[in-house]
PDB file of C-alpha atoms in Angstrom:
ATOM      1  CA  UNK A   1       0.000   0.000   0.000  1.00 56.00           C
ATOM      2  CA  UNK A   2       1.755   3.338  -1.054  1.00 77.00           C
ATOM      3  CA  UNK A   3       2.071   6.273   1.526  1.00 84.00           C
ATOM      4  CA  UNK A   4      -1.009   8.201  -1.095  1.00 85.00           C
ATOM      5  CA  UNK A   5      -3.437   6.212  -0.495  1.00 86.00           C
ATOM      6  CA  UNK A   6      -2.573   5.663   3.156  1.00 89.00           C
ATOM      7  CA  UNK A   7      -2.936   9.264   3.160  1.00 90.00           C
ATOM      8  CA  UNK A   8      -6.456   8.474   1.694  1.00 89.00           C
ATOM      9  CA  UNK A   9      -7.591   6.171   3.748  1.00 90.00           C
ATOM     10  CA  UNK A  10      -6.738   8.509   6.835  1.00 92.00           C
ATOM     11  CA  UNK A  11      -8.849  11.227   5.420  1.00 92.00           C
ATOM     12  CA  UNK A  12     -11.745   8.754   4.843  1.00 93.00           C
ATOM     13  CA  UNK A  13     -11.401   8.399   8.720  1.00 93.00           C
ATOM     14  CA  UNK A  14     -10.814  11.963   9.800  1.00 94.00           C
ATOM     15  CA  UNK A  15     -14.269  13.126   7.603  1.00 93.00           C
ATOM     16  CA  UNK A  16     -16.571  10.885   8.402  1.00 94.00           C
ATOM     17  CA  UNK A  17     -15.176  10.857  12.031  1.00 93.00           C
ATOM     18  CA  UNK A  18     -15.483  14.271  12.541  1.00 93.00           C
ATOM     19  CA  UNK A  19     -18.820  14.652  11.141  1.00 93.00           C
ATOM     20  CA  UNK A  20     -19.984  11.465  13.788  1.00 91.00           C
ATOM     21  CA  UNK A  21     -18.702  13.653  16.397  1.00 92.00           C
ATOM     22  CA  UNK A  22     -20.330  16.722  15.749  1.00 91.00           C
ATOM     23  CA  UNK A  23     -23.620  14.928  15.283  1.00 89.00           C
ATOM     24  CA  UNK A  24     -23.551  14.691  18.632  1.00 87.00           C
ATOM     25  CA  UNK A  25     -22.974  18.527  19.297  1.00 88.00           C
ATOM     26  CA  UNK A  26     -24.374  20.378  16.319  1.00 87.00           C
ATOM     27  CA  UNK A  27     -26.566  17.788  14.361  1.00 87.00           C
ATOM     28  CA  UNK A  28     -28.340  19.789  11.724  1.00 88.00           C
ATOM     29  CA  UNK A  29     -25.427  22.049  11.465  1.00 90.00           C
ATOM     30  CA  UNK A  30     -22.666  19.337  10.952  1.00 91.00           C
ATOM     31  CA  UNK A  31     -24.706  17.868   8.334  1.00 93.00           C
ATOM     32  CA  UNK A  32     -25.527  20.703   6.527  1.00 93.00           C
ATOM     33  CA  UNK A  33     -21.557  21.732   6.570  1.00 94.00           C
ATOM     34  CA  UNK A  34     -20.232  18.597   5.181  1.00 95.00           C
ATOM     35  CA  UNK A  35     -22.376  18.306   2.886  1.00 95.00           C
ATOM     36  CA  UNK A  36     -21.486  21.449   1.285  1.00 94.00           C
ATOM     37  CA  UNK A  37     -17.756  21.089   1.819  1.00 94.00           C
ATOM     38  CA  UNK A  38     -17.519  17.599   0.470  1.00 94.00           C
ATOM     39  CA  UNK A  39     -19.627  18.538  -2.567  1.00 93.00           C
ATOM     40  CA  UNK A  40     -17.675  21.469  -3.704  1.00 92.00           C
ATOM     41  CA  UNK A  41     -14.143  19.693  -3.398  1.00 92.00           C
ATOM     42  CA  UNK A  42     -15.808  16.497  -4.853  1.00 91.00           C
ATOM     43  CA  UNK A  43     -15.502  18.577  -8.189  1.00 87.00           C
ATOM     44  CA  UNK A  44     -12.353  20.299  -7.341  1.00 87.00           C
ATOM     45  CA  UNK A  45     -10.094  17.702  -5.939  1.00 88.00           C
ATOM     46  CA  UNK A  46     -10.722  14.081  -8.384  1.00 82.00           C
ATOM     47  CA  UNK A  47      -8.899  11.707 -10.130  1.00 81.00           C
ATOM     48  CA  UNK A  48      -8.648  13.166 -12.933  1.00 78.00           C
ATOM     49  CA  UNK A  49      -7.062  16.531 -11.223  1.00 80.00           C
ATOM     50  CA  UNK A  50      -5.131  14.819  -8.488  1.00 86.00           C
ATOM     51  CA  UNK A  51      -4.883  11.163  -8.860  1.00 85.00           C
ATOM     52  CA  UNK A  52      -3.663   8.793  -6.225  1.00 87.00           C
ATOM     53  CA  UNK A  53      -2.186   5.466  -8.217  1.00 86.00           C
ATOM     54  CA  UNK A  54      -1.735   1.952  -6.696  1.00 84.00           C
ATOM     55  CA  UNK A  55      -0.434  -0.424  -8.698  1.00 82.00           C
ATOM     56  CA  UNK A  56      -2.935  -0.934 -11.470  1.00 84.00           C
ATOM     57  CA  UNK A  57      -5.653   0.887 -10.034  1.00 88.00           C
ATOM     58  CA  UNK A  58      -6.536   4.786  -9.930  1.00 88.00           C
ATOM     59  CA  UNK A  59      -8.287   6.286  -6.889  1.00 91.00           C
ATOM     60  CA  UNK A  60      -9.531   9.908  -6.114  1.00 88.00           C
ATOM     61  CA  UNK A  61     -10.589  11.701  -3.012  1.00 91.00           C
ATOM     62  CA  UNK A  62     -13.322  12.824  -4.547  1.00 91.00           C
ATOM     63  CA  UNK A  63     -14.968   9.584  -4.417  1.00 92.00           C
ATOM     64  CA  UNK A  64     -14.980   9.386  -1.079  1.00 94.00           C
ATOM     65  CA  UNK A  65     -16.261  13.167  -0.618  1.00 95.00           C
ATOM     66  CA  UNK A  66     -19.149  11.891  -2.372  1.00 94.00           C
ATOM     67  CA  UNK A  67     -19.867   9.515  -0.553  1.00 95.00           C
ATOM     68  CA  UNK A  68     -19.555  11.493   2.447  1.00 96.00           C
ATOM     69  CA  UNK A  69     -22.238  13.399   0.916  1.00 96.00           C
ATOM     70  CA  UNK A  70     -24.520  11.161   0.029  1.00 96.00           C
ATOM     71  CA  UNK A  71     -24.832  10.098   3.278  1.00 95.00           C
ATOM     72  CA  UNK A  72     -25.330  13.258   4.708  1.00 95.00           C
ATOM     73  CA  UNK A  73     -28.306  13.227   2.680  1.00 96.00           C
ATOM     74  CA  UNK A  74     -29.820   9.752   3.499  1.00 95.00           C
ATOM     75  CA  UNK A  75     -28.846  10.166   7.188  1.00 94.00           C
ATOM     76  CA  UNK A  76     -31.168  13.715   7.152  1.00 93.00           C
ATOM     77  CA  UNK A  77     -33.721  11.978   5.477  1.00 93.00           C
ATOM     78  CA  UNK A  78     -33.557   8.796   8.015  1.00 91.00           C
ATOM     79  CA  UNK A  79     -33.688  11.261  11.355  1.00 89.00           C
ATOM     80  CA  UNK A  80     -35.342  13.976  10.089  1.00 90.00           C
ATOM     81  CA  UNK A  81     -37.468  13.946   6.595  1.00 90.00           C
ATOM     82  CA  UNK A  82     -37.170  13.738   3.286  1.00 93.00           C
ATOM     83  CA  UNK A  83     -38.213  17.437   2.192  1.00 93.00           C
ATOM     84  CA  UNK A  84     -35.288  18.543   4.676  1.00 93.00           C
ATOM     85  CA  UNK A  85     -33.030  16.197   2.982  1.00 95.00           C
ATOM     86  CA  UNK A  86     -34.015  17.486  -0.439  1.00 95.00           C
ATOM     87  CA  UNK A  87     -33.283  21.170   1.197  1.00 94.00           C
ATOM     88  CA  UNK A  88     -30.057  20.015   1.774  1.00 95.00           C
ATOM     89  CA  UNK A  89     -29.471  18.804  -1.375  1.00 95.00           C
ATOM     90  CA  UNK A  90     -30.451  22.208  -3.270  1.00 95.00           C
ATOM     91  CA  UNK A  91     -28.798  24.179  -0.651  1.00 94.00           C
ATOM     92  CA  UNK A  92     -25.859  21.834  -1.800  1.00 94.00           C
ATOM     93  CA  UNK A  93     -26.371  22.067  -5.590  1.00 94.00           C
ATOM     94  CA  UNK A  94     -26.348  26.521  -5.235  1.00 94.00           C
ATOM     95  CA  UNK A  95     -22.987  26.060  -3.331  1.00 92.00           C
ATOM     96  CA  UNK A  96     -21.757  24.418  -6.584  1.00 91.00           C
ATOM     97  CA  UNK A  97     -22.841  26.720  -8.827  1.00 92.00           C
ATOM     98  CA  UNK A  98     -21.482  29.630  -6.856  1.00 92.00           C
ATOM     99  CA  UNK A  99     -18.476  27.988  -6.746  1.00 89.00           C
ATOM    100  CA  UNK A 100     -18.682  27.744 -10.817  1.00 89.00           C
ATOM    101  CA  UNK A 101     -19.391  31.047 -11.413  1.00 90.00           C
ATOM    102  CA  UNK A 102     -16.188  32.500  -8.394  1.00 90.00           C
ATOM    103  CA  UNK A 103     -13.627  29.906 -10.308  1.00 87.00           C
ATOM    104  CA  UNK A 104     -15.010  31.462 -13.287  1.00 88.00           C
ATOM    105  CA  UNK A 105     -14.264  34.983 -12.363  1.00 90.00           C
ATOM    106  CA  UNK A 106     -11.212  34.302 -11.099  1.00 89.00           C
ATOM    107  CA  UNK A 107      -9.492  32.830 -13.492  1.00 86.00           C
ATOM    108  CA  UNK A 108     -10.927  35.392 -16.115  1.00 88.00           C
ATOM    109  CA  UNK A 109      -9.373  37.806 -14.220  1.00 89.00           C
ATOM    110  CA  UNK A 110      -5.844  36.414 -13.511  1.00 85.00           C
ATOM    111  CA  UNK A 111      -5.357  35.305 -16.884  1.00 85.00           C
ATOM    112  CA  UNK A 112      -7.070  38.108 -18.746  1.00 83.00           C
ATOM    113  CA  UNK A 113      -9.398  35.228 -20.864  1.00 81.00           C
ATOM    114  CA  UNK A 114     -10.739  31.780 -20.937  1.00 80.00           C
ATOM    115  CA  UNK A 115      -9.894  28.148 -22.791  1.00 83.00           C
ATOM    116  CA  UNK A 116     -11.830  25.567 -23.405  1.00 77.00           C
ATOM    117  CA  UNK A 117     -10.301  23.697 -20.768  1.00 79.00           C
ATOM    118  CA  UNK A 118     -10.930  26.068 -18.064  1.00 80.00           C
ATOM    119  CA  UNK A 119     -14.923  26.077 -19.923  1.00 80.00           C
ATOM    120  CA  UNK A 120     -14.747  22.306 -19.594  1.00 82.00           C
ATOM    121  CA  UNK A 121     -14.056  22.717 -15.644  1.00 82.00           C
ATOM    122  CA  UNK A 122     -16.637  25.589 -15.236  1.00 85.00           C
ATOM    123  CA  UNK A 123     -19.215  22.754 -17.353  1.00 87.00           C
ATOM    124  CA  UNK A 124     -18.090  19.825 -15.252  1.00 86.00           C
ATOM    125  CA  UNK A 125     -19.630  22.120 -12.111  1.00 88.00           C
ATOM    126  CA  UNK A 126     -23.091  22.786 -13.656  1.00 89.00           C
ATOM    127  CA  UNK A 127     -23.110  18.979 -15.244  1.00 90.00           C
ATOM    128  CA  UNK A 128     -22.051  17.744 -11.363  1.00 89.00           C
ATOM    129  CA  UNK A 129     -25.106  20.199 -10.462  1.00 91.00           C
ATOM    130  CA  UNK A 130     -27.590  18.790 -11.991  1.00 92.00           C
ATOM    131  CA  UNK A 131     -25.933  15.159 -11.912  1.00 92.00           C
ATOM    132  CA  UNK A 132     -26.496  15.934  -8.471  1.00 93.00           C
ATOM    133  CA  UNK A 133     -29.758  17.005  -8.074  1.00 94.00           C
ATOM    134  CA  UNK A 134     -31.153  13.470 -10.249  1.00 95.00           C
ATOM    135  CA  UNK A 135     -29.105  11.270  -7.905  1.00 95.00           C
ATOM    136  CA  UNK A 136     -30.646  12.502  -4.792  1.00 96.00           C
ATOM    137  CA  UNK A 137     -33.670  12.589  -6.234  1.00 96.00           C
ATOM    138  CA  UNK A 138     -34.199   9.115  -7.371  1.00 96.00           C
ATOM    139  CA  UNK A 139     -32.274   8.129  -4.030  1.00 96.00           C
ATOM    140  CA  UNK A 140     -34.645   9.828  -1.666  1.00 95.00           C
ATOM    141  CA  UNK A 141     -37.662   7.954  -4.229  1.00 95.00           C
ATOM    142  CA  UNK A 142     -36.005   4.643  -3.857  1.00 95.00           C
ATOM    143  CA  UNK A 143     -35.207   5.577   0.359  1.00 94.00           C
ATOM    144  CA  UNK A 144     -39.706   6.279   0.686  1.00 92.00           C
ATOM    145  CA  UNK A 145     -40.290   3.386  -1.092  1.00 92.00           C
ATOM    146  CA  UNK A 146     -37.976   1.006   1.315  1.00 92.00           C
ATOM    147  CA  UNK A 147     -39.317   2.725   4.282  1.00 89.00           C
ATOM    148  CA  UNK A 148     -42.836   2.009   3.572  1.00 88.00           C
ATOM    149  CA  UNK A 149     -41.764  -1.827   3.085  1.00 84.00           C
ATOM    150  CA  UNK A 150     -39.870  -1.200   6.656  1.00 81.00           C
ATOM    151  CA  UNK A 151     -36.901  -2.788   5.582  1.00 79.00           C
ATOM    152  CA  UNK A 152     -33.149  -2.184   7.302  1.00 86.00           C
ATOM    153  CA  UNK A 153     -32.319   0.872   7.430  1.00 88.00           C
ATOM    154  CA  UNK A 154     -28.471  -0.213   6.863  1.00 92.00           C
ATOM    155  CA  UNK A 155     -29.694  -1.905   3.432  1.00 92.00           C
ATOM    156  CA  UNK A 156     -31.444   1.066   2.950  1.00 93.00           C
ATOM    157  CA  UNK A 157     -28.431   3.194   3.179  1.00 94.00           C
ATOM    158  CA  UNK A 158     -26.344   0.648   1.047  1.00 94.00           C
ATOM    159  CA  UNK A 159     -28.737   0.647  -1.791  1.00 94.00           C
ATOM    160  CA  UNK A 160     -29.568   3.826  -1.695  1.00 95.00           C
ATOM    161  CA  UNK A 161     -26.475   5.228  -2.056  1.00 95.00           C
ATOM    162  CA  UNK A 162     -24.902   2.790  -4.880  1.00 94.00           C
ATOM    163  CA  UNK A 163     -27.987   3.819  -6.712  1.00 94.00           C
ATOM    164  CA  UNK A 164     -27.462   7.740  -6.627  1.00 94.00           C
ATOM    165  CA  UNK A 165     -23.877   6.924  -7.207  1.00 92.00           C
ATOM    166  CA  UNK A 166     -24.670   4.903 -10.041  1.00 91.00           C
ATOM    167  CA  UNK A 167     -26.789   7.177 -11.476  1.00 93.00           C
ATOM    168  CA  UNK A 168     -24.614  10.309 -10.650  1.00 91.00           C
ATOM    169  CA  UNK A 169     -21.409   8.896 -12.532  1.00 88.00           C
ATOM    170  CA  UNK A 170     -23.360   7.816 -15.923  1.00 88.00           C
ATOM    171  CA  UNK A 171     -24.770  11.291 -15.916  1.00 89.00           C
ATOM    172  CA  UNK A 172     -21.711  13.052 -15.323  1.00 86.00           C
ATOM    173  CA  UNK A 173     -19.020  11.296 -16.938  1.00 81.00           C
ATOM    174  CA  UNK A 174     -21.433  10.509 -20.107  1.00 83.00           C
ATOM    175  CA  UNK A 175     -22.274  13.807 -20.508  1.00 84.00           C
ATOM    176  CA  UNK A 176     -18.855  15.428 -20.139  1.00 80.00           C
ATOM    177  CA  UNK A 177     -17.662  12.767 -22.651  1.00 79.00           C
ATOM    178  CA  UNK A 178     -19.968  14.148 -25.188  1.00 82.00           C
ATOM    179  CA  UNK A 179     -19.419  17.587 -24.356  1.00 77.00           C
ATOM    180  CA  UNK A 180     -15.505  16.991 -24.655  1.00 70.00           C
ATOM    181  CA  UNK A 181     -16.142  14.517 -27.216  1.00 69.00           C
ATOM    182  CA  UNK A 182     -13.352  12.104 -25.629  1.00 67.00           C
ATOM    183  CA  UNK A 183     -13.763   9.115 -23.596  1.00 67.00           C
ATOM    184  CA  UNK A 184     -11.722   9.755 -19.868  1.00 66.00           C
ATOM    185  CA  UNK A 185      -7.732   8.816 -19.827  1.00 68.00           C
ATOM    186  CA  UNK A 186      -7.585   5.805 -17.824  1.00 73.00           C
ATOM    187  CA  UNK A 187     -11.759   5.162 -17.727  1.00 75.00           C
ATOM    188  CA  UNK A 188     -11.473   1.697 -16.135  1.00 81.00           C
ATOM    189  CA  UNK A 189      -8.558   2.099 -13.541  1.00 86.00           C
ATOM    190  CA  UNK A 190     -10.568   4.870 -12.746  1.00 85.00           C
ATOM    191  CA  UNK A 191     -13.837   3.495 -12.335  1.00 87.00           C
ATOM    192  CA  UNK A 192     -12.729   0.067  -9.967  1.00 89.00           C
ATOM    193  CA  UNK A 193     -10.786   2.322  -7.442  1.00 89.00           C
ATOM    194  CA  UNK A 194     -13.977   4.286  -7.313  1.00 88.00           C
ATOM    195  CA  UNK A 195     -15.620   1.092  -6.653  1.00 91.00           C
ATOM    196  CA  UNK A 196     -13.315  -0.085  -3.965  1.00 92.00           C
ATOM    197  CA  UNK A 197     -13.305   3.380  -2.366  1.00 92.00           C
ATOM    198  CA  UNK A 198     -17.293   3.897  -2.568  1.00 93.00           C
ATOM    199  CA  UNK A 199     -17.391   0.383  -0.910  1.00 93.00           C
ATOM    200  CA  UNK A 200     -15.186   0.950   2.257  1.00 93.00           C
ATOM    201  CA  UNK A 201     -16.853   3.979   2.752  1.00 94.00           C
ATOM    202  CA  UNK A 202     -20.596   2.258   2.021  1.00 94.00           C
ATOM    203  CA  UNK A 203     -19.571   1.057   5.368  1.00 93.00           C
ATOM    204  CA  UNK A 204     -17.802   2.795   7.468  1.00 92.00           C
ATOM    205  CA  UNK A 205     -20.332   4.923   6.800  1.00 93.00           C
ATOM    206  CA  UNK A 206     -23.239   2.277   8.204  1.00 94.00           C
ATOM    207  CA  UNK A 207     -21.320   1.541  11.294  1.00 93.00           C
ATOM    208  CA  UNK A 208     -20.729   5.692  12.021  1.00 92.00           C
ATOM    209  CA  UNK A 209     -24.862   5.748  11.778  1.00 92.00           C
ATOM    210  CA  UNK A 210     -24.690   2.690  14.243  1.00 92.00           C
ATOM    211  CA  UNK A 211     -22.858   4.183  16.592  1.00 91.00           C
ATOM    212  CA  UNK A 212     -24.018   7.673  16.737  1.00 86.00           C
ATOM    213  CA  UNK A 213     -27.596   5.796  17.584  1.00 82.00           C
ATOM    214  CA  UNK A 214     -26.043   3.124  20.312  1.00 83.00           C
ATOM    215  CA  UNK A 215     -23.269   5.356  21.924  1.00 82.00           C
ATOM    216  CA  UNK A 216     -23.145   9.254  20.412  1.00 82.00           C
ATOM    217  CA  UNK A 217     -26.425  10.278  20.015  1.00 78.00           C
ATOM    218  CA  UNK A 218     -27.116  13.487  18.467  1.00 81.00           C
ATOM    219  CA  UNK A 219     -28.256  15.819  21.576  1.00 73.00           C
ATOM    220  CA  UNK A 220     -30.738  17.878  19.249  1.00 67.00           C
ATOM    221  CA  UNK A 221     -32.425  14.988  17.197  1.00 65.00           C
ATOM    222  CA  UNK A 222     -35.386  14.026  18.682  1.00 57.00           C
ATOM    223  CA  UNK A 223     -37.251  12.010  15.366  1.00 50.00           C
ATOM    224  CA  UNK A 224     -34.554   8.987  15.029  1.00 51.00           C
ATOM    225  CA  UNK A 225     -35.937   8.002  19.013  1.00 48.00           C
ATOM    226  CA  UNK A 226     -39.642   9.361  18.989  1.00 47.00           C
ATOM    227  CA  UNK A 227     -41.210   6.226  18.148  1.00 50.00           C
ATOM    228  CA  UNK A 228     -38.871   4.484  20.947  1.00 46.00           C
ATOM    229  CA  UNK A 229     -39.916   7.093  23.211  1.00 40.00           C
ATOM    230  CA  UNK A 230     -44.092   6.435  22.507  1.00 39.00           C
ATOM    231  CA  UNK A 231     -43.510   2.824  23.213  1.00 47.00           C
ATOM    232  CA  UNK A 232     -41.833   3.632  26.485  1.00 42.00           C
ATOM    233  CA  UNK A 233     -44.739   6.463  27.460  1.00 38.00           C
ATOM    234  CA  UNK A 234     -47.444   3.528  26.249  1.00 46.00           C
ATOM    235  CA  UNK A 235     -45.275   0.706  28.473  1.00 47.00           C
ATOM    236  CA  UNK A 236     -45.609   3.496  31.406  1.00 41.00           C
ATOM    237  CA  UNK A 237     -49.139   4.173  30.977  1.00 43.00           C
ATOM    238  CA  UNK A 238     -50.564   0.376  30.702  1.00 47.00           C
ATOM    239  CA  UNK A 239     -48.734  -0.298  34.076  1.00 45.00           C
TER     240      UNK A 239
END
């Protein structure tokens, strides 16, 4: 294992880490924040920019800041609901788009004009947008429909999120193919250390949502135990 993605693997730990203890301080807030940080360097820092290679195999941080995101999203629709968690998500998406338009400006300004490859990277934003914005959505669809069925919320979360991601990566990368008119450099190497990444941190991510419910529990989130708490009141009142 090279000292890069060593590197990676401790970030994976420190981000979703530090948003499982601040659930238990600022709930709403911490998810709100990471979801907007990860989202924006998602599209900044990838491995196409910054690539982190292990033998065969490609990897990116931004994987894993997507990730992170997505389950910021699934985790506020879980405790809270799903029109909060589709807030989120557009609060998210307007981040992105700012972002766009700042890199925009300030690279118009430094360099006195534009390319088409800085175009391409001001594109990739709005295309992530939107890719965005139809992964959530048919996510937070698929997350309703489970719930009524009342299956496990950890299968939930693990199908939930390998759909949106699905869906999110054949958006984006098809559509910036067609826009650039070039298939990706290194498409495949790419796409398996997604996988692998995506994967570990499918669950780490389950066990973080295990643990802030059986040891950390968020001090401001009263939904995730309300139905605990009527069963106790009823248990109280029948004796």
């Amino acid at each position: 294992m090279t000292m890069s993605l060593l590197i990676l693997l401790f970030a994976t730990l420190a981000c979703f880490g530090l948003l499982f203890f601040f659930r238990h301080y600022y709930d709403s807030v911490a998810l709100i924040s990471v979801a907007i940080g990860a989202a924006i360097n998602a599209n900044i820092y990838n491995s196409a920019t910054m690539p982190i290679t292990a033998g065969w195999l490609i990897f990116g941080i931004d994987s894993m800041l997507y990730t992170l995101f997505m389950f910021t999203v699934i985790w506020r629709a879980k405790d809270y609901s799903v029109s909060s968690a589709k807030s989120l998500t557009v609060s998210t998406v307007i981040a992105i788009i700012v972002s766009a338009i700042i890199e925009m400006f300030a690279t118009w300004s430094f360099q006195g004009a534009l390319s088409w490859d800085d175009g391409q990277k001001i594109i990739g934003y709005v295309v992530s947008a939107f890719a965005t914005v139809l992964a959530v959505w048919v996510m937070l669809w698929l997350f309703r429909t489970l719930e009524k069925k009342k299956r496990n919320a950890y299968l939930e979360f693990i199908l939930c999120i390998w759909i949106a991601s699905i869906i999110h990566s054949l958006f984006y990368h098809g559509l910036m193919a067609l826009i650039s008119w070039e298939i990706p450099e290194h498409a495949l190497r790419r796409w398996v250390g997604s996988f692998i990444v995506r994967s570990v941190c499918v669950g780490f991510g389950c066990l973080l949502y295990y643990l802030n419910g059986a040891f950390w529990n968020p001090r401001n989130l009263e939904v995730r135990y309300r139905d605990e708490a009527k069963k106790s009141d009823n248990s109280t009142d029948a004796k």
